[in-house]
Amino acid sequence: MSRIEELPDDFNESLNLNDAPPEVTQPGFDFFAPTNEIPFPINEEGLKARKTDPYAPDLPPAIAAVQSHSSEELQAMMNKTPLFMTDIENAGDEKGENVLLDALQALQNEGTRSEVANTFKGQGNDAVQELKWIDAKEFYSKAIAVINAKVDKWEAPEDPVEEAALLRKLEEASYINRALANLELGNYRACTLDCASALKFNPKNVKAFYRSSLALFKLDKVAEAEDAAARGLAIDPASKALQESARKIAERKTLLERAAARRKAEEETKRKKNMILSTALRARQIRTRKTDQPPDMEDARIRLVPDPLSPESTIEFPVVFLYPMDAQSDFVKSFSEMTAIEDHLSYIFPLPWDTKKEYTVEGVECFMETVTGGLIKAGKKLPLLEILSGGKVEVIDELVSIHVVPLSKTGKYIAEMKARKTG
């Protein structure tokens, strides 16, 4: 009866996947040295057809063997070699036979089910030692497939009861070893599923809890990772690997809890600021409204200064000065409710594009649209609070809009606004 080989308990699972696997070469063997071995039979006719220079020296046999065939011929010959085989139906010779392939398939069916499965698992262990994680995963998968195959094409065991017990141990070992391969390959969810399968056979498999905790940690499922590590430590409190895993998980948990607490505090502060600002606006009888497509004003917004958490602070508004008769505009990011329109126009004027010098503080009128779509004249000397309070105008999307029109064009502007309203 075969013996089940598990990966050693001291196997280093903290290996760096970026490190290249160790090279296994024979002492003194040069892979780049010329060789007389040929991978395929040389097609002399094909070689002659491809030789364009009659005085060129003969090619080395290995190169000549490749160049004497077309790409289609090479692909067909490679398909007959198990290492390069991609189409098993066309892998045979003229009689449909492939001795090497038949021999390999026979090896897979030679022995009892447990012996064949154990062979695959042993090959997986060898691949792990060489850090060939993809190969290891495939070998363990083949072992599991043999164990669970519905059609029994292997030799009958001498002791069916012992065979069943051996298959159970083999399946547990294959799942837990494949979990390691999946962990190293970054297949973290697959790793947790393999660990769960192993735990069905053995609920006290410490490796399953350890590898599951690592995979869950990588998926940032901290609560689940913490639970897996705790369950493993309950079985083996002295496990250094589980202790280290639990320590890293605890650090990550603390970090996430601090970040969550910080976000909660920020959200609570934001909520309080919005509530106090809303109360301050209602107390001043200033109407506001938001649309589905607000303009992009970056960080400009209505705010209380200097203390956004104090209702006694002053409200500042983003304000846009529109010059509708010339299709121009200016933006004031912070316009205090206590300042007047002329306080800002005094430093904005003269306008660089106003070649006719029509825009002066004394030479313009200011207008704002009402809630009903009409116009009011906004006194230039009045504090902004007096203009906004009372509910006749509204602040849309946190932006106050003030139309600035030269005195000589106010008649035309009012007529156009009336026409737009009636139209």
XYZ file of N, CA, C and O in Angstrom, residues 6-192:
748
model
N 3.025 14.197 2.647
C 2.573 15.583 2.743
C 3.766 16.505 2.653
O 4.901 16.087 2.869
N 3.497 17.771 2.319
C 4.575 18.746 2.335
C 5.079 18.880 3.762
O 4.293 18.838 4.712
N 6.370 19.030 3.987
C 6.895 19.124 5.349
C 6.309 20.318 6.092
O 6.024 21.351 5.497
N 6.121 20.168 7.405
C 5.534 21.235 8.213
C 6.384 22.491 8.222
O 5.884 23.593 8.391
N 7.694 22.324 8.031
C 8.577 23.488 8.065
C 8.787 24.092 6.681
O 9.688 24.876 6.470
N 7.915 23.718 5.711
C 8.053 24.278 4.365
C 7.833 25.773 4.417
O 6.873 26.251 5.020
N 8.737 26.516 3.810
C 8.700 27.980 3.872
C 7.623 28.515 2.953
O 7.778 28.509 1.735
N 6.502 29.001 3.526
C 5.402 29.515 2.720
C 5.506 31.015 2.523
O 4.631 31.640 1.956
N 6.565 31.621 3.009
C 6.739 33.079 2.856
C 7.698 33.389 1.730
O 8.349 34.415 1.714
N 7.808 32.489 0.762
C 8.743 32.692 -0.338
C 8.272 33.821 -1.231
O 7.073 34.043 -1.397
N 9.229 34.506 -1.824
C 8.925 35.619 -2.724
C 8.658 35.061 -4.112
O 9.538 34.456 -4.726
N 7.454 35.259 -4.608
C 7.115 34.722 -5.922
C 7.899 35.376 -7.038
O 7.951 34.877 -8.155
N 8.508 36.542 -6.758
C 9.287 37.211 -7.796
C 10.670 36.591 -7.961
O 11.371 36.863 -8.929
N 11.087 35.778 -6.971
C 12.373 35.109 -7.103
C 12.264 33.985 -8.119
O 11.296 33.217 -8.118
N 13.251 33.879 -8.978
C 13.240 32.815 -9.973
C 13.485 31.480 -9.283
O 14.234 31.387 -8.319
N 12.815 30.395 -9.734
C 13.065 29.090 -9.135
C 14.508 28.672 -9.358
O 15.130 29.057 -10.353
N 15.048 27.904 -8.445
C 16.452 27.491 -8.586
C 16.668 26.664 -9.837
O 15.838 25.839 -10.198
N 17.762 26.935 -10.528
C 18.081 26.195 -11.741
C 18.693 24.849 -11.386
O 19.508 24.721 -10.483
N 18.233 23.830 -12.086
C 18.777 22.492 -11.863
C 19.540 22.097 -13.119
O 18.945 21.828 -14.158
N 20.829 22.107 -13.061
C 21.659 21.766 -14.221
C 22.724 20.776 -13.813
O 23.068 20.639 -12.640
N 23.187 20.057 -14.780
C 24.272 19.113 -14.539
C 25.598 19.854 -14.511
O 25.816 20.766 -15.305
N 26.503 19.491 -13.603
C 27.805 20.170 -13.531
C 28.543 20.096 -14.867
O 28.654 19.021 -15.478
N 28.980 21.278 -15.302
C 29.782 21.314 -16.518
C 28.992 21.227 -17.797
O 29.572 21.184 -18.876
N 27.637 21.206 -17.711
C 26.842 21.085 -18.930
C 26.532 22.467 -19.481
O 26.058 23.334 -18.765
N 26.798 22.669 -20.758
C 26.571 23.957 -21.408
C 25.364 23.851 -22.320
O 25.400 23.130 -23.330
N 24.278 24.576 -21.947
C 23.060 24.499 -22.758
C 23.256 25.114 -24.142
O 22.486 24.855 -25.051
N 24.251 25.967 -24.295
C 24.442 26.656 -25.569
C 25.485 25.961 -26.445
O 25.827 26.441 -27.510
N 26.031 24.844 -25.978
C 27.026 24.119 -26.770
C 26.341 23.448 -27.950
O 25.197 23.006 -27.855
N 26.998 23.375 -29.088
C 26.383 22.738 -30.255
C 26.140 21.259 -29.995
O 26.859 20.611 -29.245
N 25.100 20.732 -30.588
C 24.769 19.322 -30.411
C 24.475 18.682 -31.755
O 24.046 19.352 -32.701
N 24.740 17.389 -31.861
C 24.464 16.655 -33.097
C 23.121 15.943 -33.039
O 22.728 15.292 -34.004
N 22.427 16.035 -31.884
C 21.133 15.388 -31.790
C 20.114 16.189 -32.591
O 20.105 17.412 -32.569
N 19.268 15.488 -33.313
C 18.270 16.167 -34.151
C 16.877 15.903 -33.603
O 16.547 14.790 -33.217
N 16.056 16.966 -33.514
C 14.715 16.792 -32.959
C 13.754 16.106 -33.928
O 12.802 15.468 -33.506
N 13.982 16.280 -35.243
C 13.118 15.692 -36.261
C 13.993 15.094 -37.371
O 15.142 15.515 -37.562
N 13.463 14.139 -38.129
C 14.210 13.609 -39.280
C 14.463 14.722 -40.303
O 13.608 15.581 -40.528
N 15.654 14.723 -40.918
C 15.987 15.751 -41.910
C 15.348 15.411 -43.248
O 15.503 14.293 -43.770
N 14.641 16.383 -43.802
C 14.042 16.249 -45.124
C 15.031 16.841 -46.124
O 15.115 18.052 -46.292
N 15.799 15.975 -46.781
C 16.867 16.438 -47.676
C 16.321 17.273 -48.828
O 16.920 18.284 -49.218
N 15.172 16.871 -49.376
C 14.595 17.611 -50.486
C 14.162 19.010 -50.029
O 14.394 20.004 -50.714
N 13.566 19.052 -48.875
C 13.146 20.341 -48.338
C 14.336 21.230 -48.022
O 14.284 22.453 -48.208
N 15.423 20.626 -47.556
C 16.620 21.399 -47.222
C 17.247 21.992 -48.482
O 17.683 23.146 -48.495
N 17.293 21.189 -49.562
C 17.836 21.682 -50.826
C 16.992 22.823 -51.384
O 17.523 23.792 -51.933
N 15.697 22.709 -51.256
C 14.807 23.742 -51.800
C 14.992 25.077 -51.082
O 14.782 26.137 -51.664
N 15.400 25.031 -49.808
C 15.535 26.245 -49.021
C 16.952 26.809 -49.052
O 17.187 27.893 -48.534
N 17.891 26.108 -49.656
C 19.276 26.562 -49.707
C 19.457 27.468 -50.925
O 19.463 27.022 -52.072
N 19.583 28.760 -50.677
C 19.684 29.741 -51.769
C 21.128 29.980 -52.212
O 21.376 30.377 -53.341
N 22.086 29.756 -51.329
C 23.499 29.970 -51.653
C 24.204 28.618 -51.721
O 24.398 27.947 -50.707
N 24.608 28.178 -52.945
C 25.239 26.842 -53.077
C 26.598 26.750 -52.368
O 27.075 25.650 -52.092
N 27.229 27.891 -52.080
C 28.550 27.867 -51.441
C 28.473 28.025 -49.909
O 29.511 28.044 -49.246
N 27.261 28.192 -49.413
C 27.118 28.351 -47.967
C 27.482 27.053 -47.262
O 27.225 25.958 -47.792
N 28.104 27.129 -46.073
C 28.469 25.909 -45.346
C 27.225 25.160 -44.891
O 26.133 25.738 -44.761
N 27.375 23.880 -44.647
C 26.247 23.071 -44.189
C 25.817 23.501 -42.797
O 26.642 23.867 -41.952
N 24.520 23.458 -42.586
C 23.982 23.821 -41.276
C 24.231 22.698 -40.266
O 24.326 21.526 -40.647
N 24.332 23.032 -38.968
C 24.394 21.980 -37.950
C 23.164 21.090 -38.066
O 22.077 21.560 -38.431
N 23.304 19.801 -37.751
C 22.193 18.857 -37.933
C 20.900 19.300 -37.247
O 19.817 19.164 -37.810
N 20.993 19.834 -36.017
C 19.775 20.212 -35.292
C 19.019 21.330 -36.008
O 17.790 21.309 -36.111
N 19.773 22.324 -36.534
C 19.140 23.436 -37.252
C 18.624 22.955 -38.604
O 17.535 23.348 -39.047
N 19.406 22.112 -39.257
C 18.979 21.580 -40.557
C 17.683 20.800 -40.416
O 16.803 20.848 -41.289
N 17.532 20.055 -39.316
C 16.327 19.256 -39.098
C 15.088 20.141 -39.020
O 14.007 19.763 -39.484
N 15.245 21.328 -38.451
C 14.105 22.246 -38.327
C 13.824 22.949 -39.636
O 12.675 23.042 -40.092
N 14.899 23.439 -40.310
C 14.709 24.236 -41.521
C 14.329 23.406 -42.738
O 13.915 23.961 -43.749
N 14.461 22.112 -42.644
C 14.113 21.274 -43.801
C 12.622 20.992 -43.894
O 12.172 20.340 -44.833
N 11.840 21.478 -42.909
C 10.403 21.233 -42.907
C 9.640 22.556 -42.899
O 10.140 23.575 -42.423
N 8.432 22.512 -43.421
C 7.564 23.692 -43.367
C 7.008 23.822 -41.948
O 7.087 22.889 -41.136
N 6.421 24.999 -41.654
C 5.858 25.219 -40.317
C 4.715 24.242 -40.033
O 4.541 23.783 -38.902
N 3.940 23.906 -41.077
C 2.835 22.958 -40.890
C 3.374 21.569 -40.566
O 2.834 20.864 -39.692
N 4.461 21.164 -41.244
C 5.063 19.854 -40.972
C 5.643 19.801 -39.555
O 5.497 18.790 -38.854
N 6.296 20.893 -39.146
C 6.861 20.939 -37.798
C 5.767 20.837 -36.741
O 5.911 20.125 -35.742
N 4.654 21.557 -36.974
C 3.564 21.524 -36.003
C 2.975 20.127 -35.890
O 2.662 19.654 -34.795
N 2.848 19.440 -37.035
C 2.296 18.080 -37.029
C 3.219 17.120 -36.286
O 2.768 16.258 -35.520
N 4.533 17.248 -36.494
C 5.482 16.361 -35.810
C 5.543 16.663 -34.313
O 5.647 15.749 -33.486
N 5.485 17.958 -33.948
C 5.501 18.310 -32.532
C 4.253 17.800 -31.827
O 4.297 17.426 -30.650
N 3.134 17.745 -32.547
C 1.893 17.288 -31.936
C 1.934 15.812 -31.570
O 1.117 15.333 -30.797
N 2.904 15.083 -32.154
C 3.050 13.668 -31.825
C 3.898 13.468 -30.572
O 4.053 12.340 -30.091
N 4.483 14.571 -30.051
C 5.291 14.505 -28.829
C 4.435 14.966 -27.665
O 3.878 16.064 -27.699
N 4.277 14.164 -26.623
C 3.387 14.527 -25.512
C 3.665 15.895 -24.924
O 2.748 16.601 -24.519
N 4.928 16.330 -24.892
C 5.253 17.616 -24.291
C 4.605 18.771 -25.038
O 4.207 19.762 -24.458
N 4.510 18.658 -26.382
C 3.973 19.757 -27.209
C 2.589 19.440 -27.759
O 2.053 20.193 -28.560
N 2.000 18.370 -27.328
C 0.757 17.891 -27.916
C -0.397 18.844 -27.633
O -0.614 19.258 -26.504
N -1.126 19.217 -28.695
C -2.309 20.072 -28.551
C -3.559 19.421 -29.118
O -4.668 19.829 -28.809
N -3.394 18.416 -29.979
C -4.529 17.750 -30.625
C -4.314 16.250 -30.538
O -3.602 15.664 -31.343
N -4.918 15.612 -29.537
C -4.668 14.188 -29.301
C -5.208 13.316 -30.427
O -4.718 12.223 -30.682
N -6.246 13.803 -31.160
C -6.820 13.003 -32.243
C -5.857 12.866 -33.416
O -5.924 11.900 -34.175
N -4.956 13.834 -33.585
C -3.987 13.786 -34.681
C -2.577 13.507 -34.187
O -1.600 13.860 -34.837
N -2.469 12.858 -33.023
C -1.155 12.600 -32.439
C -0.549 11.286 -32.905
O 0.619 10.992 -32.634
N -1.313 10.486 -33.624
C -0.806 9.187 -34.045
C -0.098 9.225 -35.393
O -0.095 10.231 -36.098
N 0.503 8.093 -35.748
C 1.169 7.992 -37.051
C 0.145 7.629 -38.116
O -1.062 7.826 -37.928
N 0.650 7.082 -39.242
C -0.259 6.742 -40.339
C -1.311 5.722 -39.912
O -2.434 5.698 -40.420
N -0.945 4.876 -38.947
C -1.880 3.860 -38.453
C -2.677 4.348 -37.237
O -3.420 3.584 -36.623
N -2.468 5.631 -36.885
C -3.168 6.172 -35.725
C -2.561 5.765 -34.401
O -3.214 5.846 -33.370
N -1.294 5.321 -34.409
C -0.651 4.858 -33.193
C 0.413 5.857 -32.721
O 1.065 6.523 -33.521
N 0.590 5.948 -31.391
C 1.637 6.760 -30.788
C 2.115 6.007 -29.554
O 1.479 6.041 -28.500
N 3.230 5.331 -29.722
C 3.726 4.437 -28.676
C 4.014 5.197 -27.386
O 3.673 4.753 -26.281
N 4.657 6.381 -27.500
C 5.018 7.150 -26.313
C 3.781 7.625 -25.561
O 3.710 7.549 -24.329
N 2.779 8.098 -26.317
C 1.547 8.557 -25.684
C 0.825 7.398 -25.011
O 0.319 7.527 -23.889
N 0.789 6.264 -25.679
C 0.147 5.089 -25.089
C 0.835 4.680 -23.798
O 0.186 4.279 -22.826
N 2.166 4.791 -23.776
C 2.916 4.412 -22.576
C 2.594 5.355 -21.418
O 2.421 4.922 -20.272
N 2.503 6.663 -21.720
C 2.184 7.625 -20.671
C 0.773 7.423 -20.133
O 0.532 7.511 -18.927
N -0.170 7.144 -21.038
C -1.541 6.911 -20.596
C -1.646 5.637 -19.771
O -2.407 5.560 -18.809
N -0.841 4.642 -20.130
C -0.836 3.394 -19.372
C -0.316 3.621 -17.959
O -0.813 3.040 -16.988
N 0.706 4.508 -17.845
C 1.255 4.799 -16.522
C 0.203 5.420 -15.609
O 0.189 5.184 -14.404
N -0.691 6.252 -16.206
C -1.726 6.897 -15.409
C -2.749 5.898 -14.882
O -3.450 6.180 -13.925
N -2.854 4.754 -15.520
C -3.842 3.761 -15.114
C -3.198 2.552 -14.438
O -3.875 1.585 -14.131
N -1.910 2.596 -14.213
C -1.203 1.456 -13.646
C -1.232 1.527 -12.127
O -0.774 2.505 -11.531
N -1.771 0.526 -11.481
C -1.879 0.493 -10.035
C -3.302 0.753 -9.586
O -4.226 0.901 -10.391
N -3.476 0.803 -8.266
C -4.797 1.090 -7.717
C -5.094 2.578 -7.845
O -4.217 3.384 -8.161
N -6.345 2.938 -7.578
C -6.732 4.340 -7.653
C -5.876 5.184 -6.707
O -5.402 6.266 -7.067
N -5.654 4.686 -5.488
C -4.875 5.449 -4.512
C -3.417 5.578 -4.943
O -2.787 6.623 -4.722
N -2.866 4.555 -5.577
C -1.475 4.614 -6.026
C -1.298 5.646 -7.135
O -0.322 6.413 -7.131
N -2.242 5.683 -8.079
C -2.163 6.657 -9.164
C -2.334 8.074 -8.613
O -1.591 8.993 -8.964
N -3.308 8.251 -7.725
C -3.533 9.572 -7.132
C -2.318 10.014 -6.329
O -1.913 11.181 -6.371
N -1.729 9.088 -5.591
C -0.558 9.418 -4.782
C 0.635 9.794 -5.654
O 1.462 10.631 -5.283
N 0.732 9.173 -6.831
C 1.812 9.525 -7.767
C 1.665 10.976 -8.223
O 2.631 11.748 -8.234
N 0.445 11.354 -8.584
C 0.203 12.740 -9.005
C 0.490 13.705 -7.859
O 1.091 14.761 -8.047
N 0.062 13.321 -6.650
C 0.303 14.203 -5.512
C 1.801 14.332 -5.228
O 2.300 15.415 -4.901
N 2.525 13.248 -5.393
C 3.982 13.294 -5.206
C 4.647 14.197 -6.228
O 5.580 14.940 -5.910
N 4.148 14.151 -7.474
C 4.686 15.048 -8.507
C 4.364 16.503 -8.166
O 5.166 17.401 -8.420
N 3.195 16.725 -7.565
C 2.852 18.074 -7.128
C 3.792 18.553 -6.040
O 4.248 19.698 -6.053
N 4.130 17.668 -5.094
C 5.074 18.027 -4.035
C 6.451 18.371 -4.600
O 7.105 19.312 -4.147
N 6.878 17.601 -5.613
C 8.168 17.884 -6.248
C 8.145 19.259 -6.918
O 9.121 20.016 -6.850
N 7.024 19.572 -7.568
C 6.906 20.879 -8.238
C 6.929 22.012 -7.216
O 7.510 23.074 -7.467
N 6.329 21.790 -6.054
C 6.354 22.811 -5.003
C 7.778 23.078 -4.545
O 8.184 24.231 -4.350
N 8.550 22.030 -4.370
C 9.936 22.206 -3.925
C 10.747 23.026 -4.923
O 11.694 23.719 -4.551
N 10.352 22.977 -6.200
C 11.028 23.754 -7.242
C 10.308 25.078 -7.513
O 10.660 25.798 -8.444
N 9.300 25.386 -6.673
C 8.517 26.621 -6.810
C 7.795 26.715 -8.144
O 7.512 27.814 -8.641
N 7.439 25.588 -8.721
C 6.680 25.561 -9.976
C 5.207 25.439 -9.604
O 4.614 24.362 -9.644
N 4.630 26.578 -9.245
C 3.303 26.570 -8.650
C 2.211 26.155 -9.629
O 1.246 25.489 -9.231
N 2.322 26.550 -10.875
C 1.298 26.157 -11.862
C 1.302 24.652 -12.044
O 0.246 24.002 -12.058
N 2.503 24.074 -12.181
C 2.606 22.621 -12.330
C 2.070 21.922 -11.085
O 1.344 20.925 -11.182
N 2.428 22.440 -9.926
C 1.975 21.831 -8.674
C 0.453 21.811 -8.606
O -0.163 20.792 -8.268
N -0.152 22.935 -8.946
C -1.618 23.006 -8.921
C -2.232 21.965 -9.847
O -3.216 21.300 -9.488
N -1.651 21.801 -11.043
C -2.191 20.839 -12.005
C -2.058 19.408 -11.487
O -2.975 18.597 -11.638
N -0.923 19.073 -10.894
C -0.729 17.713 -10.382
C -1.712 17.413 -9.250
O -2.294 16.329 -9.188
N -1.898 18.360 -8.345
C -2.847 18.134 -7.255
C -4.268 18.019 -7.798
O -5.072 17.221 -7.301
N -4.576 18.803 -8.819
C -5.907 18.716 -9.438
C -6.118 17.350 -10.073
O -7.218 16.782 -10.006
N -5.056 16.806 -10.685
C -5.165 15.467 -11.284
C -5.368 14.417 -10.208
O -6.133 13.462 -10.392
N -4.682 14.567 -9.079
C -4.860 13.616 -7.979
C -6.306 13.625 -7.497
O -6.919 12.558 -7.286
N -6.877 14.818 -7.354
C -8.264 14.948 -6.895
C -9.217 14.362 -7.936
O -10.207 13.697 -7.602
N -8.908 14.592 -9.223
C -9.757 14.071 -10.294
C -9.753 12.548 -10.297
O -10.803 11.913 -10.509
N -8.583 11.938 -10.066
C -8.499 10.473 -10.017
C -9.335 9.941 -8.853
O -10.084 8.969 -8.987
N -9.234 10.574 -7.702
C -9.962 10.116 -6.508
C -11.466 10.187 -6.727
O -12.209 9.304 -6.306
N -11.935 11.228 -7.428
C -13.373 11.442 -7.594
C -13.929 10.938 -8.917
O -15.107 11.165 -9.202
N -13.082 10.289 -9.732
C -13.554 9.787 -11.032
C -14.679 8.767 -10.836
O -14.590 7.870 -9.989
N -15.744 8.911 -11.609
C -16.888 8.003 -11.484
C -16.587 6.627 -12.076
O -17.086 5.615 -11.596
N -15.781 6.611 -13.142
C -15.433 5.341 -13.780
C -14.146 4.817 -13.150
O -13.116 5.496 -13.156
N -14.199 3.613 -12.600
C -13.029 3.021 -11.939
C -12.286 2.161 -12.954
O -12.695 1.044 -13.280
N -11.155 2.695 -13.480
C -10.380 1.981 -14.499
C -9.030 1.524 -13.956
O -8.109 1.253 -14.725
N -8.905 1.469 -12.623
C -7.626 1.104 -12.019
C -7.712 -0.297 -11.420
O -8.781 -0.911 -11.361
N -6.568 -0.792 -10.975
C -6.512 -2.131 -10.402
C -7.309 -2.178 -9.100
O -7.374 -1.201 -8.364
N -7.874 -3.341 -8.821
C -8.640 -3.500 -7.591
C -7.688 -3.586 -6.404
O -6.666 -4.273 -6.458
N -7.979 -2.869 -5.306
C -7.098 -2.915 -4.131
C -7.244 -4.238 -3.384
O -8.290 -4.906 -3.457
N -6.217 -4.608 -2.642
C -6.287 -5.826 -1.837
C -7.258 -5.658 -0.676
O -7.965 -6.585 -0.303
N -7.282 -4.463 -0.087
C -8.149 -4.196 1.062
C -8.994 -2.959 0.759
O -8.529 -1.826 0.890
N -10.253 -3.137 0.319
C -11.101 -1.993 -0.043
C -11.299 -1.009 1.103
O -11.386 0.198 0.875
N -11.365 -1.501 2.344
C -11.564 -0.604 3.485
C -10.345 0.290 3.671
O -10.454 1.514 3.866
N -9.167 -0.312 3.610
C -7.936 0.462 3.741
C -7.779 1.425 2.567
O -7.306 2.552 2.727
N -8.174 0.989 1.367
C -8.113 1.840 0.179
C -8.987 3.085 0.355
O -8.585 4.206 0.043
N -10.204 2.889 0.903
C -11.118 4.019 1.104
C -10.533 5.017 2.102
O -10.610 6.240 1.900
N -9.938 4.504 3.176
C -9.337 5.386 4.167
C -8.151 6.139 3.575
O -7.942 7.330 3.844
N -7.370 5.451 2.738
C -6.210 6.079 2.107
C -6.648 7.167 1.131
O -6.050 8.250 1.072
N -7.701 6.888 0.369
C -8.209 7.886 -0.579
C -8.697 9.139 0.149
O -8.511 10.257 -0.328
N -9.293 8.943 1.311
C -9.776 10.076 2.095
C -8.601 10.958 2.531
O -8.655 12.188 2.422
N -7.541 10.327 3.009
C -6.353 11.081 3.429
C -5.678 11.753 2.242
O -5.205 12.890 2.338
N -5.661 11.038 1.119
C -5.059 11.605 -0.093
C -5.812 12.838 -0.562
O -5.205 13.835 -0.970
N -7.143 12.771 -0.512
C -7.940 13.905 -0.982
C -7.736 15.114 -0.070
O -7.591 16.244 -0.545
N -7.701 14.893 1.225
C -7.445 15.991 2.155
C -6.081 16.624 1.880
O -5.952 17.866 1.803
N -5.045 15.781 1.729
C -3.693 16.289 1.483
C -3.607 17.031 0.157
O -2.942 18.069 0.041
N -4.303 16.528 -0.871
C -4.259 17.171 -2.194
C -4.932 18.537 -2.153
O -4.452 19.496 -2.766
N -6.049 18.621 -1.434
C -6.737 19.912 -1.334
C -5.885 20.934 -0.573
O -5.747 22.080 -0.997
N -5.310 20.509 0.548
C -4.552 21.467 1.350
C -3.270 21.873 0.647
O -2.798 23.014 0.756
N -2.676 20.955 -0.136
C -1.471 21.309 -0.892
C -1.804 22.184 -2.093
O -1.049 23.102 -2.439
N -2.948 21.917 -2.730
C -3.351 22.788 -3.847
C -3.690 24.179 -3.334
O -3.517 25.176 -4.045
N -4.180 24.253 -2.091
C -4.455 25.557 -1.489
C -3.181 26.391 -1.420
O -3.204 27.604 -1.649
N -2.062 25.743 -1.097
C -0.772 26.455 -1.058
C -0.407 26.973 -2.445
O 0.015 28.123 -2.600
N -0.567 26.121 -3.467
C -0.242 26.542 -4.837
C -1.112 27.725 -5.251
O -0.631 28.708 -5.828
N -2.406 27.651 -4.948
C -3.315 28.757 -5.290
C -2.959 30.026 -4.525
O -3.059 31.137 -5.051
N -2.527 29.858 -3.283
C -2.119 31.012 -2.477
C -0.922 31.711 -3.106
O -0.894 32.937 -3.241
N 0.076 30.937 -3.511
C 1.279 31.511 -4.115
C 0.993 32.102 -5.492
O 1.657 33.043 -5.921
N -0.011 31.576 -6.187
C -0.371 32.095 -7.516
C -1.298 33.307 -7.425
O -1.606 33.925 -8.437
N -1.733 33.646 -6.203
C -2.644 34.781 -6.055
C -4.091 34.422 -6.292
O -4.944 35.304 -6.386
N -4.402 33.118 -6.374
C -5.790 32.679 -6.531
C -6.404 32.532 -5.135
O -6.639 31.417 -4.657
N -6.652 33.659 -4.482
C -6.991 33.636 -3.069
C -8.353 33.007 -2.789
O -8.511 32.265 -1.817
N -9.330 33.284 -3.619
C -10.648 32.664 -3.397
C -10.554 31.157 -3.599
O -11.132 30.389 -2.823
N -9.837 30.718 -4.625
C -9.660 29.280 -4.851
C -8.942 28.639 -3.671
O -9.241 27.505 -3.286
N -8.006 29.375 -3.083
C -7.287 28.866 -1.911
C -8.256 28.620 -0.757
O -8.203 27.570 -0.102
N -9.154 29.570 -0.495
C -10.107 29.397 0.607
C -11.053 28.222 0.341
O -11.418 27.501 1.276
